[in-house]
Short mmCIF file of C-alpha atoms in Angstrom, two decimals:
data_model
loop_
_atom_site.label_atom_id
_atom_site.label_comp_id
_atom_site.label_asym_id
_atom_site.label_seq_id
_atom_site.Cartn_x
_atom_site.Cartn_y
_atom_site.Cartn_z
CA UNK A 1 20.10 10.50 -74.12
CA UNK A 2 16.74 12.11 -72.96
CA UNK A 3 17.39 15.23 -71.46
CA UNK A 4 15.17 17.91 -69.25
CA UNK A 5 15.77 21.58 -68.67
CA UNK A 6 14.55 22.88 -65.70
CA UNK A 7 14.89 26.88 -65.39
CA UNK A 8 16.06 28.72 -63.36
CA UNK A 9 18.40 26.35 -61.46
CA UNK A 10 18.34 28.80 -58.45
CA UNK A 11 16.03 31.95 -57.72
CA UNK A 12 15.64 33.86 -54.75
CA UNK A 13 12.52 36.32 -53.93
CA UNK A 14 10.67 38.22 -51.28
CA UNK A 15 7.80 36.88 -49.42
CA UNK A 16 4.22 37.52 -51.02
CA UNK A 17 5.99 37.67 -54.61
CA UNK A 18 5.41 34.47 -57.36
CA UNK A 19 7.90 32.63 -58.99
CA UNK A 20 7.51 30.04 -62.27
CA UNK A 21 9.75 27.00 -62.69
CA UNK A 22 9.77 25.69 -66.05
CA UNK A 23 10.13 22.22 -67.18
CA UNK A 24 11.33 21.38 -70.73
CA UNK A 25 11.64 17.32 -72.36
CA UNK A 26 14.15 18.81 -75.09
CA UNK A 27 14.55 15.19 -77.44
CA UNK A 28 11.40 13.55 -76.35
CA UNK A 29 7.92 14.04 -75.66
CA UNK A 30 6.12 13.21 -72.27
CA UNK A 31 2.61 13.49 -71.54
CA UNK A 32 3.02 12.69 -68.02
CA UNK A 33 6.00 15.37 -65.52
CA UNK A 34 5.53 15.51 -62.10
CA UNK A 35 6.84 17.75 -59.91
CA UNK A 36 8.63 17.16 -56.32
CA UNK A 37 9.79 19.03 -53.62
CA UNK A 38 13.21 17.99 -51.40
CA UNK A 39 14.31 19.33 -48.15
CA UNK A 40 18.13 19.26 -46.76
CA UNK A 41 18.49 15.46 -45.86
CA UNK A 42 14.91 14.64 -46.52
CA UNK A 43 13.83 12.36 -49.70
CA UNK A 44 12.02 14.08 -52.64
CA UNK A 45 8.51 14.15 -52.01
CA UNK A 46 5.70 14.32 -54.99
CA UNK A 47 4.05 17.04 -54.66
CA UNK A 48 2.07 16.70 -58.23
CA UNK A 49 1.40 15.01 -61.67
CA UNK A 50 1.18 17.06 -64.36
CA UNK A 51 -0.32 15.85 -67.56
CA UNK A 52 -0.74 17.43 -71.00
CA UNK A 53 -4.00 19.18 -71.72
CA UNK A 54 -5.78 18.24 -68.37
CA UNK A 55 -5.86 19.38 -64.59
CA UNK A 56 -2.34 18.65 -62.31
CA UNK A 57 -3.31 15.88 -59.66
CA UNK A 58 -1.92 17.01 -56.29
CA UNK A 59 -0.65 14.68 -53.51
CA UNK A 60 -2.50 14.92 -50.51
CA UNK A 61 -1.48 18.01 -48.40
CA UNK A 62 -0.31 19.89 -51.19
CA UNK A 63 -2.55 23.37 -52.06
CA UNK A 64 -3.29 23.26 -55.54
CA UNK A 65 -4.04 27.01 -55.36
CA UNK A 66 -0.57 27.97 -54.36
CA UNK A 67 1.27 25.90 -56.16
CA UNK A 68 -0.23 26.38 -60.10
CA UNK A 69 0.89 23.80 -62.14
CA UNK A 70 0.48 24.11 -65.98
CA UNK A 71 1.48 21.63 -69.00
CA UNK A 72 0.34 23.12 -71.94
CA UNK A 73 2.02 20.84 -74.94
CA UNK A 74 4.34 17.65 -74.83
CA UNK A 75 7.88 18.94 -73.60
CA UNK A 76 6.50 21.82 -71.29
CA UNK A 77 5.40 21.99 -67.83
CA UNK A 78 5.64 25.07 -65.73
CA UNK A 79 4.89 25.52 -62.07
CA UNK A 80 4.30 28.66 -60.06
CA UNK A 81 4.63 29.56 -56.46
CA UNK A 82 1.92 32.10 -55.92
CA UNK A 83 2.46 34.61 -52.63
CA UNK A 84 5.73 32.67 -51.66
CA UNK A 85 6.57 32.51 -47.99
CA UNK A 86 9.77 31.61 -46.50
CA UNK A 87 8.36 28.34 -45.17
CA UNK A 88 8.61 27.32 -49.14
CA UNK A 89 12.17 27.69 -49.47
CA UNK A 90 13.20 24.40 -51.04
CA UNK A 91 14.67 22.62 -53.68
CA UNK A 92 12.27 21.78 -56.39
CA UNK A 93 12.87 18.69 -59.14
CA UNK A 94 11.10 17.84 -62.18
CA UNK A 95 11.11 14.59 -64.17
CA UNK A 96 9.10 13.31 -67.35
CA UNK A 97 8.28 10.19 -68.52
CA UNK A 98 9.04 9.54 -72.05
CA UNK A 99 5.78 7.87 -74.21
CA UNK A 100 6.43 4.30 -74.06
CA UNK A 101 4.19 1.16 -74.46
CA UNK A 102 4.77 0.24 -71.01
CA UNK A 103 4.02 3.08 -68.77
CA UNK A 104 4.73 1.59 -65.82
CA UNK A 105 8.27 1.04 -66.41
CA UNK A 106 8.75 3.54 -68.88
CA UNK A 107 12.18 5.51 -67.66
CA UNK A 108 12.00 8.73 -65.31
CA UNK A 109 14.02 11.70 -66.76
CA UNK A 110 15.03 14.28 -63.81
CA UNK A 111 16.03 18.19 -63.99
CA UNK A 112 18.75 19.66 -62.34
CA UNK A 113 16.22 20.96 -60.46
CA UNK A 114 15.44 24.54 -58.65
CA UNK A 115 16.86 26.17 -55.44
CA UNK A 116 14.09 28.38 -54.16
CA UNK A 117 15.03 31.07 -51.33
CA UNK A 118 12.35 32.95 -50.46
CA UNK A 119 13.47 36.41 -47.89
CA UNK F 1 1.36 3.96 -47.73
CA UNK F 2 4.53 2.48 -48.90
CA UNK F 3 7.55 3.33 -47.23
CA UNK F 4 11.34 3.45 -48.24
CA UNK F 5 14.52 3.38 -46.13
CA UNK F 6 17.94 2.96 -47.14
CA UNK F 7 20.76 2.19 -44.77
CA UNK F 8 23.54 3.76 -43.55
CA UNK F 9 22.36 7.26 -44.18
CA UNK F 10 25.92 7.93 -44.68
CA UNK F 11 29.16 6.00 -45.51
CA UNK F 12 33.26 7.14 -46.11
CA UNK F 13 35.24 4.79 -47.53
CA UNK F 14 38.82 4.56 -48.99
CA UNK F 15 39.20 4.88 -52.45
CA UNK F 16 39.18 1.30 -54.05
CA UNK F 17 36.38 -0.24 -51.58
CA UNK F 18 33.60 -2.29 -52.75
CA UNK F 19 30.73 -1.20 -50.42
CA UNK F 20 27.05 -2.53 -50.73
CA UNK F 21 24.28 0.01 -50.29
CA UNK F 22 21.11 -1.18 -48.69
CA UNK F 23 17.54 -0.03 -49.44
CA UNK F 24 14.27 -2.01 -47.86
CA UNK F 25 10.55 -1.12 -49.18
CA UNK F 26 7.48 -1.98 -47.17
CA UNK F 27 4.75 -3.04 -49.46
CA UNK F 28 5.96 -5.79 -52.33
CA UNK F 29 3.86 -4.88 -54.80
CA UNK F 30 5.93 -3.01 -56.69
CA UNK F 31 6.28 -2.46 -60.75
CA UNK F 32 9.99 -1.85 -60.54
CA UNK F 33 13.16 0.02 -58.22
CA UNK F 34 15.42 2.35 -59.28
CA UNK F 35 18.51 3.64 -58.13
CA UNK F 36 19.45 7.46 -58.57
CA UNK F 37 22.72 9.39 -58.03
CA UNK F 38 22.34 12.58 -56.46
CA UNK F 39 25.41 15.52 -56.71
CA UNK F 40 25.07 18.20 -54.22
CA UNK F 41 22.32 20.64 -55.45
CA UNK F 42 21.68 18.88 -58.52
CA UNK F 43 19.11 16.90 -60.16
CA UNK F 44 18.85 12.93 -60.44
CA UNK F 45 21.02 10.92 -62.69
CA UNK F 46 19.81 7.38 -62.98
CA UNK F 47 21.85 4.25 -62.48
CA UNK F 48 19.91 1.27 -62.42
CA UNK F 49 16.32 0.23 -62.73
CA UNK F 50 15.04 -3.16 -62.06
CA UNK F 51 11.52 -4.05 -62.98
CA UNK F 52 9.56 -6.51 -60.45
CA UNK F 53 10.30 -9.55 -62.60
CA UNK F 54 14.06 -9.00 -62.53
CA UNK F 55 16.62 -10.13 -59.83
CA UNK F 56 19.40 -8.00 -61.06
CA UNK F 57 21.14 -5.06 -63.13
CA UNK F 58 24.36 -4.51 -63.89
CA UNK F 59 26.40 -1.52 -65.42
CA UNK F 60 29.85 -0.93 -65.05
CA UNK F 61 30.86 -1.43 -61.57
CA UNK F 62 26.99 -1.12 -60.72
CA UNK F 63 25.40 -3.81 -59.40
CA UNK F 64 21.78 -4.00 -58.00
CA UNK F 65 19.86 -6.44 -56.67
CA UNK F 66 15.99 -7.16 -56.12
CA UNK F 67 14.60 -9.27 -53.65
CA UNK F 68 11.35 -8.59 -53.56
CA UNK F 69 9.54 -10.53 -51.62
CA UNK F 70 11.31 -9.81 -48.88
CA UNK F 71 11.19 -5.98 -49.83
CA UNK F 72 14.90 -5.54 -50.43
CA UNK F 73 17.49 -4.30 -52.57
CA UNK F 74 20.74 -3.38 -52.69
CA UNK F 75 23.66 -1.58 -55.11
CA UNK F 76 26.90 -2.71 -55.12
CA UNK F 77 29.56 -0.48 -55.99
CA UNK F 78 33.18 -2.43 -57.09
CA UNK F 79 36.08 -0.76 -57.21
CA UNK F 80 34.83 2.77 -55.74
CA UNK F 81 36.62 5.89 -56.55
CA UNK F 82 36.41 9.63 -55.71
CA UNK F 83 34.08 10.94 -58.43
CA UNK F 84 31.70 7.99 -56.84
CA UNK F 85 31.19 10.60 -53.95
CA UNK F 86 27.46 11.78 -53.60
CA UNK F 87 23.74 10.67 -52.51
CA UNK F 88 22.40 7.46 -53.52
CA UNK F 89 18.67 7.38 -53.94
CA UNK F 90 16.47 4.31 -54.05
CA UNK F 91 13.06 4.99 -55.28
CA UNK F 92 10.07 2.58 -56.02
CA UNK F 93 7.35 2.50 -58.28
CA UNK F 94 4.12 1.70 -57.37
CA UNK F 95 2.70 -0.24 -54.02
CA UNK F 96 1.11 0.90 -51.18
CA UNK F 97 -1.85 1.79 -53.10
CA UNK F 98 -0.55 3.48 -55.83
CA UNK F 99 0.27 2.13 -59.36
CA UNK F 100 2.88 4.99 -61.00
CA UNK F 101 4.24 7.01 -57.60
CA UNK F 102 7.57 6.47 -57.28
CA UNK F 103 8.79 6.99 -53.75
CA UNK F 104 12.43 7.92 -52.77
CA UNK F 105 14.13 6.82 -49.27
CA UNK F 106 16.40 9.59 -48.16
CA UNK F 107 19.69 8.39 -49.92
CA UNK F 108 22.85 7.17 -48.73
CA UNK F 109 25.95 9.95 -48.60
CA UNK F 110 28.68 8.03 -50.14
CA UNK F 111 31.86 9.58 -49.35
CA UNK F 112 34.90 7.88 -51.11
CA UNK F 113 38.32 9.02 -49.74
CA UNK F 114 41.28 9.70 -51.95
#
C-alpha cells in the first residue's frame, strides 16, 4: 500500500532555533501534501497545502513566514519552523494525495507524524 | 465553516462489545467522510471512506454509515477486541465553503477492556 515517511518522528530544540520536517510519498507520486498541526485532545487542524512547483496555500491564521513550506518534486515536501517558540510545541502530520482522476475522492495517505518540543 | 463533532469523546468497553461510534457534520455538501484510526503519538491509518453518493462501507468488522442529509455518520465496530483500543477520527471532505479541506472532529478514545 501507499506509504509516507515523515522524518524525524520526534525532535526537540531551543527557542529561536529552526527545525525541518520532511515529507516523503515513497511508492507513489502526489502533487498535492498538506500539512496539519494537532494538539493533546484537539482534532488536526490544516495548517497548509503544499503543491509541487508552486507557492504553499496557508489556512487562515497560519504565518506563512514562520512556517516555510517547500515541495520541490513529486514525493517531497519539507516544512520548517523558523525561530521556534515554545508556544509551537505540537504534533505535526503530513498526508499526500496520490494522482488520481478524481481528485476529490482520491485517498489521503498520513505520516506517522512529528512530536515537536521546543525548550 | 463546516464543523465536525463526534460523540462520546471517550468510550471503555469489554472485550467482545459491538459499540457504534457517532460523528455529525454541519454543512451537507460534502464530497465524501472518512474514518481514521489514531494510536497514541502516531500518524493516521485509514479505515473507511464513503463518498457522498454512498450509504455505506464495510471492512472486516468495520461498518460505516452515511446519512447525509441529515449530516451524520457513524462506525460500527462488531466484535471489538483489545488491539481495537485507540482514537477514532472522522474527517470530511469538502463543505462549508471549501471543495478539498478535509476537516477532523476530535476523535473518539476507544478503550476495549481485556
Amino acid at each position: 500500500g501507499a506509504v509516507v515517511s515523515q522524518h524525524p518522528s520526534w525532535v526537540i530544540c531551543k527557542s529561536g532555533t529552526s527545525v525541518k520536517i520532511e515529507c516523503r510519498s515513497l511508492d507513489f507520486q502526489a502533487t498535492t501534501m498538506f500539512w496539519y498541526r494537532q494538539f493533546p485532545k484537539q482534532s488536526l487542524m490544516l495548517m497548509a497545502t503544499s503543491n509541487e512547483g508552486s507557492k504553499a496555500t496557508y489556512e487562515q491564521g497560519v504565518e506563512k513566514d514562520k512556517f516555510l513550506i517547500n515541495h520541490a518534486s513529486l514525493t517531497l515536501s519539507t516544512l520548517t519552523v523558523t525561530s521556534a517558540h515554545p508556544e509551537d510545541s505540537s504534533f505535526y502530520i503530513c498526508s499526500a494525495r496520490e494522482i488520481s482522476g478524481d481528485s476529490y475522492n482520491s485517498p489521503l495517505h498520513f505520516g506517522n507524524g512529528t512530536r515537536l518540543t521546543v525548550t | 465553516k463546516q464543523e465536525v463533532t463526534q460523540i462520546p469523546a471517550a468510550l471503555s468497553v469489554p472485550e467482545g462489545e459491538n459499540l457504534v461510534l457517532n460523528c455529525s457534520f454541519t454543512d451537507s455538501a460534502i464530497y465524501n467522510l472518512q474514518w481514521f484510526r489514531q494510536d497514541p503519538g502516531k500518524g493516521l491509518t485509514s479505515l473507511l471512506l464513503i463518498q457522498s453518493s454512498q450509504r455505506e462501507q464495510t471492512s472486516g468488522r468495520l461498518n460505516a454509515s452515511l446519512d447525509k442529509s441529515s449530516g451524520r455518520s457513524t462506525l460500527y465496530i462488531a466484535a471489538s477486541q483489545p488491539g481495537d483500543s485507540a482514537t477514532y477520527l472522522c474527517a470530511v471532505r469538502g463543505g462549508g465553503g471549501s471543495n478539498y479541506k478535509l476537516t477532523f472532529g476530535k476523535g473518539t478514545l476507544l478503550t476495549v477492556n481485556p
